[in-house]
Coordinates of C-alpha atoms and ligand atoms in Angstrom, one line a residue:
X13 CA -33.7 96.8 -47.6
X14 CA -31.3 99.5 -46.5
X15 CA -30.3 101.7 -49.4
X16 CA -27.9 103.8 -47.7
X17 CA -25.4 101.0 -46.9
X18 CA -22.0 102.2 -45.2
X19 CA -19.1 99.9 -44.3
X20 CA -18.4 100.9 -40.8
X21 CA -22.2 100.6 -40.1
X22 CA -21.8 96.8 -41.3
X23 CA -18.3 96.2 -39.7
X24 CA -17.8 94.2 -36.8
X25 CA -14.7 95.6 -34.6
X26 CA -12.3 93.9 -32.6
X27 CA -10.6 95.7 -29.9
X28 CA -7.0 95.0 -29.1
X29 CA -5.3 96.1 -25.6
X30 CA -1.7 95.4 -27.2
X31 CA -0.2 95.3 -23.9
X32 CA -2.0 91.8 -23.2
X33 CA -2.5 90.5 -26.3
X34 CA 0.8 88.5 -27.4
X35 CA 4.5 88.9 -26.6
X36 CA 6.4 87.8 -29.6
X37 CA 9.8 88.7 -28.3
X38 CA 9.7 87.3 -24.6
X39 CA 9.8 90.5 -22.5
X40 CA 6.4 89.7 -21.0
X41 CA 4.9 92.6 -22.8
X42 CA 2.3 92.3 -25.8
X43 CA 3.6 94.0 -28.9
X44 CA 2.9 94.8 -32.7
X45 CA 4.7 91.7 -34.1
X46 CA 2.6 89.6 -31.6
X47 CA -0.5 90.9 -33.2
X48 CA 1.2 90.3 -36.6
X49 CA 1.9 86.9 -35.5
X50 CA -1.9 86.3 -34.8
X51 CA -3.5 88.0 -37.6
X52 CA -4.6 84.8 -39.2
X53 CA -6.3 84.3 -35.9
X54 CA -8.2 87.7 -35.9
X55 CA -9.1 87.1 -39.5
X56 CA -10.7 83.8 -38.7
X57 CA -13.0 85.5 -36.3
X58 CA -14.8 87.1 -39.4
X59 CA -14.3 90.7 -37.9
X60 CA -13.9 93.6 -40.4
X61 CA -12.0 96.4 -38.2
X62 CA -9.2 96.3 -35.7
X63 CA -9.6 98.9 -32.9
X64 CA -5.8 99.2 -31.5
X65 CA -5.5 100.8 -27.9
X66 CA -2.6 103.2 -27.9
X67 CA 0.7 102.0 -29.3
X68 CA 2.3 105.9 -29.3
X69 CA 5.7 106.6 -27.0
X70 CA 4.2 106.6 -23.4
X71 CA 6.0 106.3 -19.8
X72 CA 3.0 104.2 -19.3
X73 CA 1.4 105.5 -16.0
X74 CA -2.1 104.7 -17.8
X75 CA -0.9 102.2 -20.1
X76 CA -0.4 104.1 -22.9
X77 CA -3.1 106.8 -22.5
X78 CA -0.4 109.2 -21.5
X79 CA 1.3 110.0 -24.9
X80 CA 4.7 111.6 -24.8
X81 CA 5.4 111.3 -28.6
X82 CA 2.4 111.0 -30.8
X83 CA 4.4 110.1 -33.8
X84 CA 6.7 107.5 -32.2
X85 CA 5.9 103.7 -31.5
X86 CA 6.2 103.0 -27.9
X87 CA 9.6 101.1 -27.7
X88 CA 8.0 98.4 -25.9
X89 CA 5.4 97.6 -28.7
X90 CA 8.2 97.5 -31.4
X91 CA 9.1 100.0 -34.3
X92 CA 7.2 102.4 -36.9
X93 CA 8.3 99.9 -39.5
X94 CA 6.7 96.8 -37.5
X95 CA 3.4 99.1 -37.3
X96 CA 3.5 99.7 -41.1
X97 CA 3.8 96.0 -41.7
X98 CA 1.1 95.4 -39.2
X99 CA -1.3 97.8 -41.2
X100 CA -0.2 96.8 -44.5
X101 CA -1.0 92.9 -43.6
X102 CA -4.2 93.9 -42.1
X103 CA -5.1 95.6 -45.4
X104 CA -3.9 92.8 -47.4
X105 CA -6.5 90.8 -45.5
X106 CA -9.1 93.1 -46.4
X107 CA -9.5 94.5 -42.6
X108 CA -9.3 97.9 -41.4
X109 CA -7.3 99.4 -38.4
X110 CA -8.7 102.4 -36.3
X111 CA -6.1 104.0 -33.8
X112 CA -6.9 105.3 -30.3
X113 CA -6.8 109.2 -30.4
X114 CA -6.0 110.5 -26.9
X115 CA -6.6 114.0 -27.9
X116 CA -7.8 115.5 -24.0
X117 CA -4.4 115.0 -22.3
X118 CA -0.9 114.3 -23.0
X119 CA 1.9 112.9 -21.0
X120 CA 3.6 115.1 -18.9
X121 CA 6.7 113.8 -20.2
X122 CA 5.6 115.4 -23.6
X123 CA 7.9 118.1 -25.0
X124 CA 4.9 120.2 -25.0
X125 CA 4.5 120.1 -21.5
X126 CA 8.3 119.8 -20.7
X127 CA 8.3 123.4 -22.2
X128 CA 5.1 124.6 -20.8
X129 CA 6.1 124.1 -17.0
X130 CA 9.2 125.9 -17.7
X131 CA 8.2 129.5 -17.2
X132 CA 4.9 131.7 -17.4
X133 CA 5.5 132.8 -20.6
X134 CA 6.7 130.1 -22.6
X135 CA 5.2 129.5 -26.0
X136 CA 3.9 126.2 -24.8
X137 CA 2.6 127.7 -21.6
X138 CA -1.0 127.9 -23.1
X139 CA -1.2 124.2 -24.4
X140 CA -2.1 123.4 -21.1
X141 CA -4.3 124.9 -18.3
X142 CA -2.3 126.6 -15.4
X143 CA -4.2 128.4 -12.6
X144 CA -3.1 130.3 -9.3
X145 CA -4.1 128.1 -6.1
X146 CA -6.3 129.7 -3.6
X147 CA -4.6 130.1 -0.1
X148 CA -2.3 127.0 -0.6
X149 CA -5.0 125.1 -1.9
X150 CA -6.0 124.1 -5.7
X151 CA -8.0 126.6 -7.9
X152 CA -11.0 124.6 -7.1
X153 CA -12.7 121.5 -5.7
X154 CA -12.6 119.0 -8.9
X155 CA -11.7 115.8 -8.3
X156 CA -9.7 113.5 -10.9
X157 CA -11.3 110.5 -12.6
X158 CA -8.3 108.7 -10.5
X159 CA -9.0 110.1 -7.3
X160 CA -7.8 113.0 -5.5
X161 CA -7.7 116.6 -6.7
X162 CA -8.0 117.4 -10.7
X163 CA -5.1 119.9 -10.1
X164 CA -1.5 119.4 -9.1
X165 CA 1.1 122.3 -8.5
X166 CA 4.0 122.8 -10.1
X167 CA 6.7 124.3 -7.9
X168 CA 8.7 125.7 -10.9
X169 CA 6.1 128.5 -11.6
X170 CA 4.1 128.2 -8.3
X171 CA 0.9 127.5 -10.4
X172 CA -1.5 124.4 -10.5
X173 CA -2.1 122.5 -13.8
X174 CA -5.4 120.5 -14.6
X175 CA -5.3 117.1 -15.0
X176 CA -8.9 115.3 -15.2
X177 CA -7.0 112.0 -15.1
X178 CA -3.6 111.3 -13.3
X179 CA -1.4 113.9 -12.5
X180 CA 1.1 112.7 -15.4
X181 CA -2.0 113.2 -17.6
X182 CA -2.2 117.0 -18.0
X183 CA -5.2 118.1 -19.9
X184 CA -4.4 119.8 -23.3
X185 CA -5.9 123.5 -23.9
X186 CA -8.1 122.9 -26.8
X187 CA -8.8 126.8 -26.6
X188 CA -5.5 127.7 -28.3
X189 CA -5.8 127.1 -32.1
X190 CA -2.0 126.4 -32.3
X191 CA -2.3 123.1 -29.9
X192 CA -5.4 122.3 -32.2
X193 CA -3.2 122.9 -35.0
X194 CA -0.7 120.7 -34.1
X195 CA -3.3 117.9 -33.2
X196 CA -5.0 117.9 -36.7
X197 CA -1.2 117.4 -38.1
X198 CA -1.1 114.3 -35.9
X199 CA -4.3 112.8 -36.9
X200 CA -3.3 113.9 -40.9
X201 CA 0.1 112.0 -40.1
X202 CA -1.7 108.7 -39.1
X203 CA -4.2 109.1 -41.8
X204 CA -1.6 109.6 -44.4
X205 CA 0.1 106.2 -43.2
X206 CA -3.3 104.6 -44.2
X207 CA -5.0 104.2 -40.6
X208 CA -8.8 103.6 -41.2
X209 CA -10.0 105.8 -38.5
X210 CA -9.8 106.8 -34.8
X211 CA -11.6 105.7 -31.4
X212 CA -11.4 109.2 -30.0
X213 CA -10.3 109.2 -26.0
X214 CA -13.0 111.1 -23.8
X215 CA -13.6 113.4 -26.7
X216 CA -16.6 114.7 -24.7
X217 CA -14.7 116.3 -22.1
X218 CA -12.0 118.4 -24.5
X219 CA -14.0 121.7 -23.9
X220 CA -13.4 123.3 -20.4
X221 CA -15.4 125.6 -18.0
X222 CA -12.8 128.3 -18.3
X223 CA -13.6 129.9 -15.1
X224 CA -13.3 126.6 -13.8
X225 CA -16.0 127.3 -11.1
X226 CA -16.3 124.9 -7.7
X227 CA -18.3 122.1 -7.9
X228 CA -21.6 122.2 -5.6
X229 CA -21.6 118.4 -5.0
X230 CA -19.3 115.7 -4.0
X231 CA -20.9 113.4 -6.2
X232 CA -18.4 112.4 -9.1
X233 CA -21.2 111.5 -12.0
X234 CA -22.8 114.7 -11.2
X235 CA -19.6 116.8 -11.2
X236 CA -18.4 114.7 -14.6
X237 CA -21.9 115.5 -15.8
X238 CA -21.9 119.5 -15.0
X239 CA -18.7 120.6 -15.2
X240 CA -16.6 118.0 -17.2
X241 CA -18.4 116.7 -20.1
X242 CA -20.1 118.4 -23.2
X243 CA -18.6 121.7 -22.8
X244 CA -19.6 124.9 -24.9
X245 CA -17.1 124.4 -27.6
X246 CA -16.8 120.7 -27.8
X247 CA -19.0 120.8 -31.1
X248 CA -16.9 124.0 -32.4
X249 CA -13.7 121.8 -32.2
X250 CA -15.1 118.6 -33.6
X251 CA -16.5 120.3 -36.6
X252 CA -13.2 122.1 -37.4
X253 CA -11.3 118.8 -36.6
X254 CA -13.6 117.3 -39.3
X255 CA -13.6 120.5 -41.6
X256 CA -9.4 120.5 -41.3
X257 CA -8.7 116.8 -41.8
X258 CA -11.2 114.2 -41.1
X259 CA -13.7 114.8 -44.2
X260 CA -10.6 114.3 -46.6
X261 CA -10.7 110.6 -45.9
X262 CA -13.0 107.7 -45.9
X263 CA -12.6 106.9 -42.5
X264 CA -14.7 105.9 -39.4
X265 CA -14.5 107.7 -36.2
X266 CA -16.3 106.8 -32.6
X267 CA -16.2 108.8 -29.7
X268 CA -15.8 107.6 -26.2
X269 CA -18.0 110.3 -24.3
X270 CA -18.3 110.3 -20.7
X271 CA -21.2 112.4 -20.1
X272 CA -22.8 111.9 -23.6
X273 CA -26.5 110.9 -23.0
X274 CA -29.8 110.6 -25.1
X275 CA -30.4 114.4 -24.9
X276 CA -26.9 115.5 -26.5
X277 CA -25.8 112.3 -28.5
X278 CA -27.2 113.5 -31.7
X279 CA -25.3 116.7 -31.5
X280 CA -22.2 114.4 -31.6
X281 CA -23.5 111.7 -34.2
X282 CA -26.3 113.3 -36.3
X283 CA -25.6 112.6 -39.8
X284 CA -26.1 116.3 -40.6
X285 CA -23.5 117.2 -38.0
X286 CA -20.1 116.5 -39.6
X287 CA -18.7 115.8 -36.2
X288 CA -18.2 111.7 -35.5
X289 CA -19.6 108.6 -37.1
X290 CA -20.5 106.9 -33.9
X291 CA -20.1 107.2 -30.2
X292 CA -19.9 104.9 -27.1
X293 CA -22.7 105.6 -24.8
X294 CA -21.8 104.4 -21.2
X295 CA -25.4 104.0 -19.7
X296 CA -25.5 100.1 -19.3
X297 CA -21.7 100.4 -18.4
X298 CA -22.3 102.6 -15.4
X299 CA -25.2 100.6 -14.3
X300 CA -23.7 99.3 -11.4
X301 CA -21.4 102.5 -10.6
X302 CA -22.7 104.2 -7.3
X303 CA -22.5 107.9 -7.1
X304 CA -18.7 107.5 -6.1
X305 CA -18.0 105.7 -9.2
X306 CA -17.0 102.0 -10.0
X307 CA -15.6 101.2 -6.7
X308 CA -18.9 102.2 -4.9
X309 CA -21.0 99.3 -6.6
X310 CA -24.8 99.4 -6.6
X311 CA -27.3 96.7 -7.7
X312 CA -29.1 96.6 -11.1
X313 CA -32.3 94.7 -12.8
X314 CA -32.9 93.7 -16.4
X315 CA -35.7 95.9 -16.9
X316 CA -33.2 98.8 -16.4
X317 CA -30.6 97.2 -18.6
X318 CA -33.1 96.4 -21.5
X319 CA -34.5 100.1 -21.2
X320 CA -30.9 101.7 -21.8
X321 CA -30.4 99.4 -25.0
X322 CA -34.0 100.4 -25.9
X323 CA -33.8 104.0 -25.4
X324 CA -30.6 104.3 -27.2
X325 CA -31.9 102.3 -30.3
X326 CA -34.8 104.9 -30.1
X327 CA -32.8 107.7 -30.4
X328 CA -30.4 106.8 -32.9
X329 CA -32.4 104.8 -35.3
X330 CA -33.3 107.4 -37.7
X331 CA -30.0 109.4 -37.7
X332 CA -26.7 108.7 -36.1
X333 CA -25.3 105.6 -35.2
X334 CA -24.4 103.8 -32.2
X335 CA -22.0 100.9 -30.9
X336 CA -22.9 98.0 -29.4
X337 CA -20.4 96.6 -26.6
X338 CA -20.4 95.2 -23.1
X339 CA -16.8 95.1 -22.2
X340 CA -13.6 96.9 -23.1
X341 CA -10.2 97.5 -21.3
X342 CA -11.9 99.4 -18.6
X343 CA -14.4 97.5 -17.4
X344 CA -14.7 93.9 -15.6
X345 CA -15.0 90.9 -18.2
X346 CA -18.4 90.8 -19.5
X347 CA -19.4 87.2 -18.7
X348 CA -18.2 87.9 -14.9
X349 CA -20.3 91.3 -14.9
X350 CA -23.5 90.6 -16.6
X351 CA -23.2 86.6 -17.1
X352 CA -22.4 83.5 -15.0
X353 CA -18.9 83.0 -14.9
X354 CA -19.1 79.7 -13.2
X355 CA -21.7 77.4 -13.9
X356 CA -22.9 79.1 -16.9
X357 CA -20.1 80.5 -18.2
X358 CA -20.2 79.1 -21.8
X359 CA -24.0 79.4 -22.1
X360 CA -23.9 83.0 -20.7
X361 CA -20.7 83.9 -23.2
X362 CA -22.5 82.9 -26.0
X363 CA -26.0 84.3 -24.9
X364 CA -24.0 87.8 -24.9
X365 CA -22.5 87.1 -28.2
X366 CA -25.9 86.9 -29.5
X367 CA -27.0 90.1 -27.9
X368 CA -23.7 91.7 -29.3
X369 CA -24.6 90.6 -32.8
X370 CA -28.2 90.8 -33.1
X371 CA -28.9 94.6 -32.0
X372 CA -28.7 97.6 -34.1
X373 CA -25.3 99.6 -34.2
X374 CA -21.5 98.5 -34.8
X375 CA -20.6 95.5 -32.6
X376 CA -17.6 95.8 -30.6
X377 CA -15.8 92.6 -29.3
X378 CA -13.2 92.9 -26.7
X379 CA -10.1 90.8 -26.9
X380 CA -10.7 87.4 -24.9
X381 CA -14.3 87.5 -24.4
X382 CA -14.7 85.5 -27.4
X383 CA -13.5 82.5 -25.5
X384 CA -15.3 83.5 -22.2
X385 CA -12.3 85.0 -20.4
X386 CA -13.2 85.9 -16.8
X387 CA -12.4 88.4 -14.2
X388 CA -9.4 87.4 -12.0
X389 CA -9.1 87.6 -8.1
X390 CA -5.3 88.4 -7.2
X391 CA -4.7 87.9 -3.5
X392 CA -2.7 90.6 -3.0
X393 CA -3.3 94.5 -4.4
X394 CA 0.6 94.3 -5.5
X395 CA -0.1 92.1 -8.3
X396 CA -2.8 94.6 -9.8
X397 CA -1.5 97.4 -12.0
X398 CA -4.1 99.7 -12.9
X399 CA -3.6 103.1 -11.6
X400 CA -7.5 103.7 -11.0
X401 CA -7.8 100.8 -8.9
X402 CA -4.4 101.3 -6.9
X403 CA -5.1 105.0 -6.2
X404 CA -8.7 103.5 -5.0
X405 CA -6.8 101.4 -2.7
X406 CA -4.8 103.8 -1.4
X407 CA -7.7 106.0 -0.9
X408 CA -9.6 103.5 1.1
X409 CA -6.8 102.5 3.2
X410 CA -6.3 106.3 4.2
X411 CA -10.0 106.7 5.0
X412 CA -9.7 103.4 7.3
X413 CA -11.9 101.2 5.0
X414 CA -12.3 97.4 5.5
X415 CA -9.3 96.4 3.0
X416 CA -10.2 92.7 3.0
X417 CA -13.6 94.0 1.9
X418 CA -12.4 96.2 -0.4
X419 CA -10.1 93.9 -2.2
X420 CA -13.1 92.0 -3.3
X421 CA -14.7 95.4 -4.8
X422 CA -11.4 95.4 -6.7
X423 CA -12.2 91.7 -7.9
X424 CA -15.6 92.8 -9.3
X425 CA -15.0 96.2 -10.4
X426 CA -11.7 96.8 -11.3
X427 CA -10.2 97.6 -15.0
X428 CA -7.4 95.0 -14.6
X429 CA -9.9 92.2 -14.8
X430 CA -10.1 92.9 -18.6
X431 CA -6.3 93.6 -19.1
X432 CA -4.8 89.9 -17.9
X433 CA -2.9 88.5 -20.6
X434 CA -4.7 86.8 -23.6
X435 CA -5.3 82.7 -23.3
X436 CA -3.8 81.3 -26.3
X437 CA -3.0 77.8 -25.1
X438 CA -2.4 76.0 -21.5
X439 CA 1.0 76.3 -21.9
X440 CA 3.3 78.6 -19.5
X441 CA 1.7 82.1 -19.2
X442 CA -1.3 80.9 -21.4
X443 CA 0.8 81.0 -24.3
X444 CA 1.0 84.8 -24.1
X445 CA 4.8 84.8 -23.2
X446 CA 7.7 83.1 -22.3
X447 CA 8.7 85.3 -19.7
X448 CA 6.6 86.6 -16.8
X449 CA 4.0 89.1 -18.2
X450 CA 3.8 92.8 -17.1
X451 CA 0.6 91.6 -15.2
X452 CA 0.1 87.8 -13.7
X453 CA -2.3 85.7 -16.1
X454 CA -5.5 84.5 -15.1
X455 CA -5.0 81.1 -13.6
X456 CA -7.9 79.8 -15.5
X457 CA -5.9 79.7 -18.6
X458 CA -5.3 76.0 -18.2
X459 CA -9.0 75.2 -19.2
X460 CA -10.1 78.5 -21.0
X461 CA -7.9 79.1 -24.1
X462 CA -8.0 79.3 -27.8
X463 CA -6.3 76.2 -28.7
X464 CA -8.7 74.4 -26.4
X465 CA -11.7 76.0 -28.2
X466 CA -10.5 76.6 -32.0
X467 CA -11.5 73.2 -33.1
X468 CA -14.2 72.7 -31.1
X469 CA -17.5 73.2 -32.8
X470 CA -19.7 73.8 -29.6
X471 CA -16.9 76.1 -27.8
X472 CA -17.8 79.9 -27.4
X473 CA -15.1 80.7 -30.1
X474 CA -17.0 78.9 -32.6
X475 CA -20.2 80.2 -31.6
X476 CA -18.7 83.8 -32.1
X477 CA -17.5 82.8 -35.6
X478 CA -21.1 81.8 -36.4
X479 CA -22.7 84.6 -35.1
X480 CA -20.7 87.0 -36.9
X481 CA -20.8 85.0 -40.1
X482 CA -24.8 85.1 -39.5
X483 CA -24.8 88.7 -38.8
X484 CA -23.2 89.5 -42.2
X485 CA -25.3 87.3 -44.3
X486 CA -28.6 88.8 -42.7
X487 CA -28.2 92.9 -42.9
X488 CA -31.7 93.1 -41.1
X489 CA -29.8 92.8 -37.8
X490 CA -27.5 95.6 -38.9
X491 CA -29.8 98.1 -40.4
X492 CA -33.4 96.6 -39.5
X493 CA -36.0 97.9 -36.8
X494 CA -35.9 97.0 -33.4
X495 CA -38.6 96.7 -30.6
X496 CA -38.2 95.2 -27.3
X497 CA -41.0 92.8 -26.1
X498 CA -42.0 92.2 -22.4
X499 CA -39.9 95.2 -21.4
X500 CA -40.6 94.3 -17.7
X501 CA -39.8 90.8 -17.8
X502 CA -37.0 90.3 -15.0
X503 CA -35.3 87.4 -16.7
X504 CA -36.2 87.1 -20.3
X505 CA -34.8 90.0 -22.6
X506 CA -36.9 89.4 -26.1
X507 CA -36.6 91.4 -29.0
X508 CA -37.6 91.6 -32.5
X509 CA -35.5 92.8 -35.5
X510 CA -37.3 93.3 -39.0
X511 CA -37.0 95.0 -42.3
X512 CA -39.1 94.4 -45.4
X513 CA -36.9 91.3 -46.2
X514 CA -36.6 89.4 -42.5
X515 CA -38.0 89.3 -39.3
X516 CA -36.3 87.7 -36.2
X517 CA -37.1 87.3 -32.8
X518 CA -34.3 86.7 -30.2
X519 CA -35.2 85.5 -26.8
X520 CA -32.3 85.5 -24.2
X521 CA -32.9 84.1 -20.8
X522 CA -30.6 86.5 -18.6
X523 CA -30.7 84.1 -15.6
X524 CA -30.1 81.1 -13.6
X525 CA -33.7 79.6 -13.7
X526 CA -35.6 77.8 -16.4
X527 CA -38.3 80.2 -17.8
X528 CA -41.0 79.9 -20.2
X529 CA -41.5 82.7 -23.0
X530 CA -45.2 83.3 -22.3
X531 CA -46.4 84.8 -26.0
X532 CA -47.4 82.5 -28.5
X533 CA -44.8 80.9 -30.9
X534 CA -46.1 79.9 -33.9
X535 CA -44.6 76.4 -35.4
X536 CA -43.9 78.5 -38.5
X537 CA -41.3 80.4 -36.7
X538 CA -38.0 78.5 -37.9
X539 CA -35.4 78.4 -35.1
X540 CA -32.0 79.5 -36.6
X541 CA -29.3 80.0 -33.7
X542 CA -29.7 78.2 -30.3
X543 CA -26.6 78.3 -27.9
X544 CA -27.6 75.1 -26.0
X545 CA -26.4 71.9 -27.8
X546 CA -29.4 69.9 -27.3
X547 CA -33.1 70.9 -28.2
X548 CA -36.1 71.8 -25.8
X549 CA -39.6 72.7 -26.0
X550 CA -39.8 76.2 -28.5
X551 CA -41.1 78.6 -25.8
X552 CA -39.0 77.2 -23.1
X553 CA -35.6 78.7 -21.8
X554 CA -32.9 76.9 -20.0
X555 CA -30.5 79.2 -17.6
X556 CA -28.5 81.6 -20.1
X557 CA -30.6 80.0 -23.1
X558 CA -30.5 82.2 -26.2
X559 CA -32.7 81.4 -29.1
X560 CA -33.3 83.2 -32.4
X561 CA -36.1 82.3 -34.7
X562 CA -36.5 83.9 -38.5
X563 CA -40.3 84.5 -38.8
X564 CA -42.3 84.0 -42.2
X565 CA -43.0 87.2 -44.3
X566 CA -45.8 89.1 -43.1
X567 CA -45.7 88.1 -39.4
X568 CA -47.1 90.6 -37.1
X569 CA -45.5 91.7 -33.6
X570 CA -44.6 88.3 -31.7
Ligands
TEU602 O1 -11.4 106.2 -20.3 C1 -12.3 107.6 -19.9 C2 -13.4 106.5 -19.1 O2 -14.5 106.9 -19.3 C3 -13.1 105.4 -18.0 O3 -11.7 105.3 -18.0 C4 -14.1 105.5 -16.9 O4 -14.4 106.6 -16.8 C5 -12.5 105.6 -15.7 O5 -12.1 104.1 -15.8 C6 -13.4 105.8 -14.6 O6 -14.1 104.7 -14.2 C7 -10.7 106.6 -21.5 C8 -9.8 105.2 -21.8 O7 -10.6 104.4 -22.3 C9 -9.2 104.7 -20.4 O8 -8.3 103.7 -20.4 C10 -7.9 105.8 -20.0 O9 -7.9 105.4 -18.8 C11 -8.8 107.4 -19.9 O10 -9.8 107.8 -20.9 C12 -8.0 108.4 -19.8 O11 -7.3 108.5 -20.9
CA603 CA1 7.0 92.1 -26.4

């Protein structure tokens, strides 16, 4: 039994994208009061921590990931008093709240940037990266994550500024100790309010290659790995952040890290590093991204998917800690992307809930996945809101691509799939708002909604509630060892979890077919979890069937 038990390792996290969660005042935009109104529902899931996507003042170029004031609440979301009330209510329910720290870049409407762009000798000039162009072109050929150049000319001083994301998200210069100190003060401001930690946005790219060399490839993932991620000083900055502020609080930190890989992950989360508690790794989330990113989709297979999870478990098992997630606000809906969101939507949603809640690491559940919300397919690009998707659309159009085909790629790969409003009921707008929401509701809210599932013992929602409860009662699923069985099998993901107290065999049929698990299953194995309502032969797996067995003490490998 694990002796070194830690709250954020045993916790289950629920991610809220506030803009799409619940609109309490009828303006079509989710808000903080809306989260407070639904806090009993969140508590009913059995989750421990709420990760709140950015709620700071922002012009919403990137829906809050472009911050214009780190100490003010976005007016559309409500007031600081409402934030304080929400935080207090979360704590009263013995849950915790982590905020989203966006420290790599600010909004171009932040005071710092407004000053910085005024003149080359402004005291805030070096809060950002300014460089001269080359023969009327940007300083180098780096691309933005959101398409186009990563540099924008500013005519006031005729210099370019760096923005790895949109041009309204200028990158902050972490070389500048004054900027770092201001960022630490911002972190301290929220921690002193009682916030329980941070998810750190693209924290792996805060240290830049200061000579800004040209990339010698046009493969975006290679450019990101070679030039943006894991810069020389990223660990110096994280250690300083920890020393200056984080270590003084009993909090949790999770780094979002494009470019964090098996070779360098322990530099971020090794227990002896005093940097971050855990990271999101993206191996499985980029599995269908071609060389030009999400809108250049490629096929993948289950052995690839399983290997990623097994490799990361093996790397982090003795030190550090990982996150287990299959969806968030940046990726298509989990059941549409990895499952079957038509004929087997219920079974495959439950199967992935079983996966999320039976692996080693801290599980993250993204709002709406607990009821099996799916991708959406709007008929026109005008119904989409995400800057990454709309930029890609414009680029495809300029390149003369077949836009009927490209819209299908947006349907399959776009981030807005995860940002349509939550389905609370079959009423107008899915019960999300009395007004037209900022983005259309997925029309399938009529049959996929919380009201319809809350009292149905066989619903996806109640399967999540059961699985969360089961994981909490069985810390073997948190801390126990892991071994993947039949790793090459094309349809079955079979693995075992164990410690000296218990042992479990988990069988997941990740396919539309009936399959048989060939290895022997002794009659002494007790079936504890099954996502089908009717029983079947112990070693048979129906399409998207998940089974978890508890094994008698001393059972050797399955
Ligand atoms: O995401 C960064 C990131 O890695 C993903 O956005 C992904 O790389 C991108 O969508 C390209 O496919 C974080 C936030 O989660 C995201 O919402 C923000 O847009 C981004 O940073 C900039 O702050
Ligand atoms: Ca509102």
